[in-house]
One Martini backbone bead per residue (centre of mass of N, CA, C, O) as a GRO file, in nm:
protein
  345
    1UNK     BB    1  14.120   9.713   9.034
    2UNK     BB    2  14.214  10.004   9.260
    3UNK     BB    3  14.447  10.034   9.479
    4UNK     BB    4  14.493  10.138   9.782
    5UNK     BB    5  14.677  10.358   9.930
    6UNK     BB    6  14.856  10.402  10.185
    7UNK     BB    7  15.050  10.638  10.371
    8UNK     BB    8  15.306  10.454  10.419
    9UNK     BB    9  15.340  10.422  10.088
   10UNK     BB   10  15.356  10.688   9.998
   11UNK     BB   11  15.587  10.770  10.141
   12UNK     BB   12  15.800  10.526  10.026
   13UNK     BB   13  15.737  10.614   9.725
   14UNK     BB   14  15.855  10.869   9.747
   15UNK     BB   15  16.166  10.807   9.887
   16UNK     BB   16  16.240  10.625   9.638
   17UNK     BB   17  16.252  10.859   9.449
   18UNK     BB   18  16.433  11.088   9.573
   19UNK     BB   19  16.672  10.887   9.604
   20UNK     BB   20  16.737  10.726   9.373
   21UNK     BB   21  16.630  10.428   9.325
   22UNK     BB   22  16.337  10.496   9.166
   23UNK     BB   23  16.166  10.533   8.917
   24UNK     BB   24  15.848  10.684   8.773
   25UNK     BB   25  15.834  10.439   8.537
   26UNK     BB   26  15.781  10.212   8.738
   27UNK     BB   27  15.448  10.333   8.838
   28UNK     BB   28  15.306  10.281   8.546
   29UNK     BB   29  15.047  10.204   8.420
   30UNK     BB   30  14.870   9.914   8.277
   31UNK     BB   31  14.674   9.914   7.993
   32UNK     BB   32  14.700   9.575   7.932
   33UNK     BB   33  14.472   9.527   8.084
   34UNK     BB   34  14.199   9.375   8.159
   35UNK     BB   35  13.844   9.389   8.154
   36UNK     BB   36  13.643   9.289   8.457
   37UNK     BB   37  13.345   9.143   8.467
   38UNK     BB   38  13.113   9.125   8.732
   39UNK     BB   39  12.925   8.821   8.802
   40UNK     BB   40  12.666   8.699   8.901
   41UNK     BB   41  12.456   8.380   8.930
   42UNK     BB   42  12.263   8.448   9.182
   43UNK     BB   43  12.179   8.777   9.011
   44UNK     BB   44  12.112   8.785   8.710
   45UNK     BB   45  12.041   9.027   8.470
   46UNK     BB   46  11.704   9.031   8.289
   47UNK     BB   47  11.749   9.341   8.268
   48UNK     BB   48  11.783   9.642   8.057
   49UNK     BB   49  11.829   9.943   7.999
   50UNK     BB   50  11.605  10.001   7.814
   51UNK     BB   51  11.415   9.863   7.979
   52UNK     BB   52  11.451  10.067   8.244
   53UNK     BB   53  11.361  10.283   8.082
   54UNK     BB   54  11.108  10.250   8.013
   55UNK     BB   55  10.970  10.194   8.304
   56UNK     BB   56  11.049  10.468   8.373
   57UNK     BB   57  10.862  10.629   8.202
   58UNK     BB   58  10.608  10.532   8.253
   59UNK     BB   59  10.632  10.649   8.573
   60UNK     BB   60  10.656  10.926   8.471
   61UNK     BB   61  10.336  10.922   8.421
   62UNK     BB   62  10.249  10.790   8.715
   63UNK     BB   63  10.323  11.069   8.880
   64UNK     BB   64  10.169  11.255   8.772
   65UNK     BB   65   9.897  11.139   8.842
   66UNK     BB   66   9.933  11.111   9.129
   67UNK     BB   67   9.964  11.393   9.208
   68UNK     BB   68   9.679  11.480   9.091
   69UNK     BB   69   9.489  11.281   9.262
   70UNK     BB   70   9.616  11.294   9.556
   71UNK     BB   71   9.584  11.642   9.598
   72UNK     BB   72   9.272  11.587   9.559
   73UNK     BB   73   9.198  11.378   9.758
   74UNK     BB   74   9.400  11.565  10.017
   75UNK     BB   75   9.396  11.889   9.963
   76UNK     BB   76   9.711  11.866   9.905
   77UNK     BB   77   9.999  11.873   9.835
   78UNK     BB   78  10.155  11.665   9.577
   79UNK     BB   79  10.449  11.489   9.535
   80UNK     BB   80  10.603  11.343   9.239
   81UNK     BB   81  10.884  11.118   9.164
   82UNK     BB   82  11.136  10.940   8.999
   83UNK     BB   83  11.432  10.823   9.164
   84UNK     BB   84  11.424  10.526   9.055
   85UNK     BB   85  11.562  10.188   8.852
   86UNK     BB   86  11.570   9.833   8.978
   87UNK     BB   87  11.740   9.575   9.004
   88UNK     BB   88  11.659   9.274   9.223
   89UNK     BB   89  11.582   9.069   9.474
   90UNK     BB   90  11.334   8.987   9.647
   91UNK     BB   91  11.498   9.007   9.920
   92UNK     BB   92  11.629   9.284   9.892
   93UNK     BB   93  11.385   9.410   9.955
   94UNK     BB   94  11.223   9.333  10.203
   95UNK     BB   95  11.537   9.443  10.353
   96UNK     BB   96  11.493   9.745  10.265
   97UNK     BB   97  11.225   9.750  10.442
   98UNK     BB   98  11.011   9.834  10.688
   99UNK     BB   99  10.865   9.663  11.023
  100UNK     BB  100  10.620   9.848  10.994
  101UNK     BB  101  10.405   9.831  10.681
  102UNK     BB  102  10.286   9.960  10.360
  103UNK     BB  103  10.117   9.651  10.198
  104UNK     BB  104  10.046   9.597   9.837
  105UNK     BB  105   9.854   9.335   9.671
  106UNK     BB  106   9.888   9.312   9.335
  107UNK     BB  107   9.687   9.213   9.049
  108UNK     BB  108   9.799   9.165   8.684
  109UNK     BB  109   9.597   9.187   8.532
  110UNK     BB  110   9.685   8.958   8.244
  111UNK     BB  111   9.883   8.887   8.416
  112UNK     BB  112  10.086   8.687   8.601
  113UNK     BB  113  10.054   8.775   8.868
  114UNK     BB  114  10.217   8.952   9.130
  115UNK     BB  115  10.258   9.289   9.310
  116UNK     BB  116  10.401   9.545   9.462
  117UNK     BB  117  10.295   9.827   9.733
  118UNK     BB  118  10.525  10.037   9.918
  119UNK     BB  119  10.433  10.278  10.176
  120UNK     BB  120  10.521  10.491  10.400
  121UNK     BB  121  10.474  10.545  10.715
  122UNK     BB  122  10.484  10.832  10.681
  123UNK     BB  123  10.290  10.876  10.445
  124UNK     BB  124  10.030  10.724  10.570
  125UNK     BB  125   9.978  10.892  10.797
  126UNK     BB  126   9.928  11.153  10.656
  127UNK     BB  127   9.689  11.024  10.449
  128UNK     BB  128   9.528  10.964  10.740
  129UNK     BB  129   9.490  11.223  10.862
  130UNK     BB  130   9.381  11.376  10.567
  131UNK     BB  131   9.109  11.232  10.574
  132UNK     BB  132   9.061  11.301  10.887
  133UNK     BB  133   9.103  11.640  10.873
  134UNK     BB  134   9.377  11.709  10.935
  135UNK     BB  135   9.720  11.814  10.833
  136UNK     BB  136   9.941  11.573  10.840
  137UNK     BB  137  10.047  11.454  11.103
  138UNK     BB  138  10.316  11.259  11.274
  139UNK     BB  139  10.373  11.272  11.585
  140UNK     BB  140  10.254  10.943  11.603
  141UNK     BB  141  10.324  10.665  11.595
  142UNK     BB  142  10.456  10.456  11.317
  143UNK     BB  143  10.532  10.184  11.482
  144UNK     BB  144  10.278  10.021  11.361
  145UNK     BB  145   9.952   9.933  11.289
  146UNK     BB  146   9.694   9.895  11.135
  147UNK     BB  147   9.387   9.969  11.150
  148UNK     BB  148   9.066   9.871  10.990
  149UNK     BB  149   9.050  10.137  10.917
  150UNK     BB  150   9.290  10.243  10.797
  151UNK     BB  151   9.299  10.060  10.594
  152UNK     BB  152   8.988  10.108  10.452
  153UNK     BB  153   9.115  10.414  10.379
  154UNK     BB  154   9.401  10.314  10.201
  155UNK     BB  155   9.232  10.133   9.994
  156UNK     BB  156   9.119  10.419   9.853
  157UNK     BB  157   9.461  10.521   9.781
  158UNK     BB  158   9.517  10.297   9.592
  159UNK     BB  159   9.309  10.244   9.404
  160UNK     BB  160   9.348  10.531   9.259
  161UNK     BB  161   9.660  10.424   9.182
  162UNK     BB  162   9.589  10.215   8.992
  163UNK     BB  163   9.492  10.349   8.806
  164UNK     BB  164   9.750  10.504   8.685
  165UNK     BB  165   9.851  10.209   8.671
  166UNK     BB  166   9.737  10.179   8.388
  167UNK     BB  167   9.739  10.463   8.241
  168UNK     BB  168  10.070  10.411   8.249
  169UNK     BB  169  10.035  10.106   8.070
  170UNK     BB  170   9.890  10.139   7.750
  171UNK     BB  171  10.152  10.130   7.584
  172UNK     BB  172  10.179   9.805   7.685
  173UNK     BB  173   9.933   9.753   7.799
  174UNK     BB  174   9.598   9.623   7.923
  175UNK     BB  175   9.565   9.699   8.190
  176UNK     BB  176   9.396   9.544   8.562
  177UNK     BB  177   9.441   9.626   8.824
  178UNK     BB  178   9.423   9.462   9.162
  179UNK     BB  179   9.293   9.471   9.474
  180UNK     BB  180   9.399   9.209   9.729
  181UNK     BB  181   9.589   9.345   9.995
  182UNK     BB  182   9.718   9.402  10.360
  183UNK     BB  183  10.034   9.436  10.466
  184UNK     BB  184  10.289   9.478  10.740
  185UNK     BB  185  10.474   9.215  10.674
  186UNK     BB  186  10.702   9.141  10.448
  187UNK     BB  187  10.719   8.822  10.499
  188UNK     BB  188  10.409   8.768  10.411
  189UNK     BB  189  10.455   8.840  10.070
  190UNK     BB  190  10.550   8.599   9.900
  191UNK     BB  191  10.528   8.643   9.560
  192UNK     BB  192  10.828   8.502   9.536
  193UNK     BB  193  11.088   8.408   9.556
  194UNK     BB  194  11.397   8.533   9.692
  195UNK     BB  195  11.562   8.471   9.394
  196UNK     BB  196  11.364   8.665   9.247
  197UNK     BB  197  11.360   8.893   8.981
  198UNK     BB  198  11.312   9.249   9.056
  199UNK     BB  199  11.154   9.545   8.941
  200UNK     BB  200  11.224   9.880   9.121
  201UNK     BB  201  11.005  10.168   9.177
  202UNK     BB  202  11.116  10.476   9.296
  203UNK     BB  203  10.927  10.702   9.469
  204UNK     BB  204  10.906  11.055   9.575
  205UNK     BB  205  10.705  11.172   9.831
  206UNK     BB  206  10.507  11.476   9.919
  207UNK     BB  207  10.344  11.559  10.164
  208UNK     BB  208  10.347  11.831  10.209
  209UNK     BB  209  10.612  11.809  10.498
  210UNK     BB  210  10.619  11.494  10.389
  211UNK     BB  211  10.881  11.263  10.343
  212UNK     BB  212  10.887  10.979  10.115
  213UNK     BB  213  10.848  10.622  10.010
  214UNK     BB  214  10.757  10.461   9.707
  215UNK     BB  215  10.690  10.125   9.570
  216UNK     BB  216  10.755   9.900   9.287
  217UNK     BB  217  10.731   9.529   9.271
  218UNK     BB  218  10.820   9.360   8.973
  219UNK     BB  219  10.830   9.073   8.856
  220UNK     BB  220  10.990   8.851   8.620
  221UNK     BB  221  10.747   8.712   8.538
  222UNK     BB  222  10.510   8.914   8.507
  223UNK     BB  223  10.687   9.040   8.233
  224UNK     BB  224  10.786   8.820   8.046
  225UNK     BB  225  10.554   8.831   7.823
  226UNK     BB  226  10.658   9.173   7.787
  227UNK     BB  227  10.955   9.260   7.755
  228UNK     BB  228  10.985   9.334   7.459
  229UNK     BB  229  10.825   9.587   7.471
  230UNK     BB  230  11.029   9.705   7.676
  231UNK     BB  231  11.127   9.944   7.428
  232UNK     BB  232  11.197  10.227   7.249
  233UNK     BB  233  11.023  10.178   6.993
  234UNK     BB  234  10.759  10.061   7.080
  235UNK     BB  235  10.684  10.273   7.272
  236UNK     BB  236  10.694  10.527   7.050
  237UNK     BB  237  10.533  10.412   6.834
  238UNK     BB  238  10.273  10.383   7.034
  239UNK     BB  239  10.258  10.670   7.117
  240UNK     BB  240  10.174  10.798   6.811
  241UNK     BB  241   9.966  10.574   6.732
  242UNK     BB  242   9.772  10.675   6.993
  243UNK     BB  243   9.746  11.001   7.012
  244UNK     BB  244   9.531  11.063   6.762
  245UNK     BB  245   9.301  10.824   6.900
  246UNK     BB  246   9.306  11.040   7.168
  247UNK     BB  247   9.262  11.318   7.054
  248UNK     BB  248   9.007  11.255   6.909
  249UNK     BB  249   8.848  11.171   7.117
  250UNK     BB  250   8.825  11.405   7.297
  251UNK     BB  251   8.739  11.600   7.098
  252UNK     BB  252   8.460  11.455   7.075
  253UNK     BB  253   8.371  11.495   7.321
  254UNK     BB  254   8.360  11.779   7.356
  255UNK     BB  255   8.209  11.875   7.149
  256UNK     BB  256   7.919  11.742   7.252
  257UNK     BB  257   7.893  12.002   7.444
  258UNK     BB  258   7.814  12.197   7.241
  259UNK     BB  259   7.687  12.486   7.147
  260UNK     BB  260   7.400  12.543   6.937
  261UNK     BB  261   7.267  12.715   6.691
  262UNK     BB  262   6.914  12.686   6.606
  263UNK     BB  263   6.747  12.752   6.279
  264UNK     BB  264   6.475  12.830   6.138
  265UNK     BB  265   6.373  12.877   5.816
  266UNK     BB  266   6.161  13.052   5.657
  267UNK     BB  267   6.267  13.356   5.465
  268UNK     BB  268   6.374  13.559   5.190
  269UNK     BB  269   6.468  13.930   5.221
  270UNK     BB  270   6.567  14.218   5.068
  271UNK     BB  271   6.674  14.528   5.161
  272UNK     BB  272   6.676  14.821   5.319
  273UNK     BB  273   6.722  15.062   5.482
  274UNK     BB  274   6.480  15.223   5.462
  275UNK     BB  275   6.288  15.051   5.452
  276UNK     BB  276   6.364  14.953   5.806
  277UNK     BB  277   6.310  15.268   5.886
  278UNK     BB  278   5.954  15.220   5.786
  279UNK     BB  279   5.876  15.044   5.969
  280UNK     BB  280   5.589  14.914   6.167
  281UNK     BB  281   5.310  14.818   6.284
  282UNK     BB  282   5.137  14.602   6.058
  283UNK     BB  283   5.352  14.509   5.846
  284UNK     BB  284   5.396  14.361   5.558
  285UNK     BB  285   5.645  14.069   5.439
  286UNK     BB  286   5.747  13.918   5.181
  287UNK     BB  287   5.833  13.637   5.078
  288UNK     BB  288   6.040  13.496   4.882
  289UNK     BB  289   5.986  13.178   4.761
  290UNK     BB  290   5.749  13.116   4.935
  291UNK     BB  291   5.526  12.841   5.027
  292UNK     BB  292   5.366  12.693   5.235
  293UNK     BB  293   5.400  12.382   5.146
  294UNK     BB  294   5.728  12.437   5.212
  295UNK     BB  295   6.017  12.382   5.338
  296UNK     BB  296   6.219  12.428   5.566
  297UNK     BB  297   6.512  12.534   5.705
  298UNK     BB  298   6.788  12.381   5.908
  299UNK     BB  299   7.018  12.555   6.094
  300UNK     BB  300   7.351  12.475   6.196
  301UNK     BB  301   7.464  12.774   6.286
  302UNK     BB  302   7.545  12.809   5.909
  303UNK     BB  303   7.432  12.526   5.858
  304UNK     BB  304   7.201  12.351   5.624
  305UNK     BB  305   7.074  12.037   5.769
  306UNK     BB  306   6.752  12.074   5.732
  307UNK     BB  307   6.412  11.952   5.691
  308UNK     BB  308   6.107  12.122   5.779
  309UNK     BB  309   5.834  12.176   5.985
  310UNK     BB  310   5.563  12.344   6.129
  311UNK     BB  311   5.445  12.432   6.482
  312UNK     BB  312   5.273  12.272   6.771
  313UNK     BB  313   5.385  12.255   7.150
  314UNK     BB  314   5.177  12.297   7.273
  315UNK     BB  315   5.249  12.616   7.348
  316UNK     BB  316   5.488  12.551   7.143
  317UNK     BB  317   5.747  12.644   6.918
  318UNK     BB  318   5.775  12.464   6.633
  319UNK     BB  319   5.939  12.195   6.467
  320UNK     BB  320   6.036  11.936   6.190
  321UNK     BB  321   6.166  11.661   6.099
  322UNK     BB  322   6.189  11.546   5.747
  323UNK     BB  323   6.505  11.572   5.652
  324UNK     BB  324   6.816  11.575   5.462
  325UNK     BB  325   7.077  11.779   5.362
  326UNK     BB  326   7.305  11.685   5.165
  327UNK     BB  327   7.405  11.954   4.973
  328UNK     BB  328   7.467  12.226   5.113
  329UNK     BB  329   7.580  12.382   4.825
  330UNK     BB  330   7.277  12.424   4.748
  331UNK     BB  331   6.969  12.569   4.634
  332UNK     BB  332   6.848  12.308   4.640
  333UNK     BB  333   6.562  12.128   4.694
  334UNK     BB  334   6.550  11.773   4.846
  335UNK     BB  335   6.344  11.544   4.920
  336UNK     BB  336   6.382  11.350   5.220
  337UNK     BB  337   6.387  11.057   5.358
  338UNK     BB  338   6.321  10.949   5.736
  339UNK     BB  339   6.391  10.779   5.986
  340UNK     BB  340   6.206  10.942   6.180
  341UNK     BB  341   6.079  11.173   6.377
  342UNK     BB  342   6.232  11.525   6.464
  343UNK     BB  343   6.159  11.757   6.760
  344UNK     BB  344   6.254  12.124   6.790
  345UNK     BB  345   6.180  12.386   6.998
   0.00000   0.00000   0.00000
């Protein structure tokens, strides 16, 4: 470590060198000193910087959807973004937090063991403020316990907030985080020994114009089952891996609700412009190749993907579906059965 010289030795070392008693090359630092890393023993390192870059990310996706449910549900801006992720042990932690504060003790099924989600109480009254209709103001006491009404106020936008810590960690685990109690004492909260390393994630949190800290503090013990996990190769691959089956599903899930024109074809027949410009009302048009007991074609879209038979529902002209056209680009129909029969309208 690099010592400071104070004023009068900084003084006394110029008139050394002024006065020609010492020369420059005397006060030349030595570069073969070894580089000494202090470890503690009493708080070890457990995470790697790659592990805590890792938990970055997954929380830099759940700040995002944060902020998005948050403001649908506060009706409010609300902004979120991860500030830091830092190990440290968990009394460290507990004596970083004030007192009274809302802690949430939450169960990390199927890890073993609980986790904390710490809100600030600037933050918390705000969000109690907007939730009762208020404007978010925090004018009165902040210093206080919560009401029980105030609790399970709190406890529907914890709730809310477990959602998204779920889905930004489907990337290494099919989490199902569980609210299990409200604590205002961080005394009380003691989910792990005081000398027991967590990481904590830090994210900045502003509604309106109130802004706080929420706390996310995960034991390593919690954490011990999937650590290996939690590396940027892991991390990214599995992110590609699931890209594709997640962009599917969401595809296919929005197509399911579009609509499609369904045409019932009797027969087709070429005109001329001049024919369709001379037809009258009481003109019979022959269609070609058709006889009544041939089956139509059921087109959806362009495609044409069924045979039907004509009818009538009640009082409304229907189709019935007999058969599924097998090869669409053929011209030729054939006749297939079909388990059980849909009809349209």
């Amino acid at each position: 470590m690099n010592e400071v010289l104070s004023q009068d030795e900084i003084d006394q070392l110029l008139t050394a060198i002024s006065s020609g008693d010492t020369e420059a090359d005397d006060f030349k630092p030595v570069n073969s000193a070894r580089k000494i890393k202090i470890y503690d023993f009493k708080r070890p390192d457990k995470f790697s910087k790659e592990q805590l870059r890792t938990v970055s990310n997954m929380h830099e996706t759940f700040a995002r959807l944060t902020t998005t449910s948050l403001s649908a549900q506060l009706r409010s801006l609300v902004h979120v973004h991860v500030a830091s992720v830092d190990q440290l042990t968990y009394e460290e932690f507990i004596r970083s937090i004030p007192t009274p504060t809302t802690l949430a003790v939450i169960n990390m099924d199927p890890l073993k063991g609980n986790a904390v989600l710490e809100i600030d109480p600037a933050i918390t009254f705000c969000m109690i403020d907007r939730l009762f209709g208020g404007r978010g103001a925090t004018t009165g006491n902040k210093n206080r316990d919560l009401t029980d009404i105030e609790q399970e106020v709190m406890e529907t936008v914890i709730v809310r907030i477990l959602a998204n810590i779920r889905e930004a960690w489907t990337q290494v685990i099919d989490l199902r985080p569980r609210f299990a109690q409200i604590e205002t004492n961080p005394q009380f909260a003691q989910i792990v020994p005081p000398t027991e390393m967590v990481v904590l994630v830090t994210l900045e949190t502003k509604v309106g114009d109130e802004e706080g800290m929420m706390n996310f503090c995960i034991p390593y013990l919690v954490l011990e089952p999937i650590i290996s996990k939690l590396s940027s190769q892991f991390w990214f691959s599995s992110v590609r891996k699931s890209s594709t089956t997640q962009y599917l599903g969401t595809i296919k899930q929005q197509l399911t609700t579009v609509d499609m024109d369904v045409v019932a074809e009797i027969g087709t027949i070429n005109l001329s412009i001049r024919d369709v410009l001379s037809l009258r009302v009481g003109d019979v048009v022959r269609l070609s190749s058709v006889k009544v007991g041939d089956p139509l074609t059921l087109s959806v879209g362009n495609k044409k993907k069924f045979y039907c038979q004509p009818g009538v529902v009640g009082k409304k002209m229907a189709v019935q579906i007999t058969g599924k056209i097998e090869n669409i680009e053929s011209d030729e129909f054939e006749e297939l059965s079909v388990e059980g029969e849909d009809t349209y309208e």
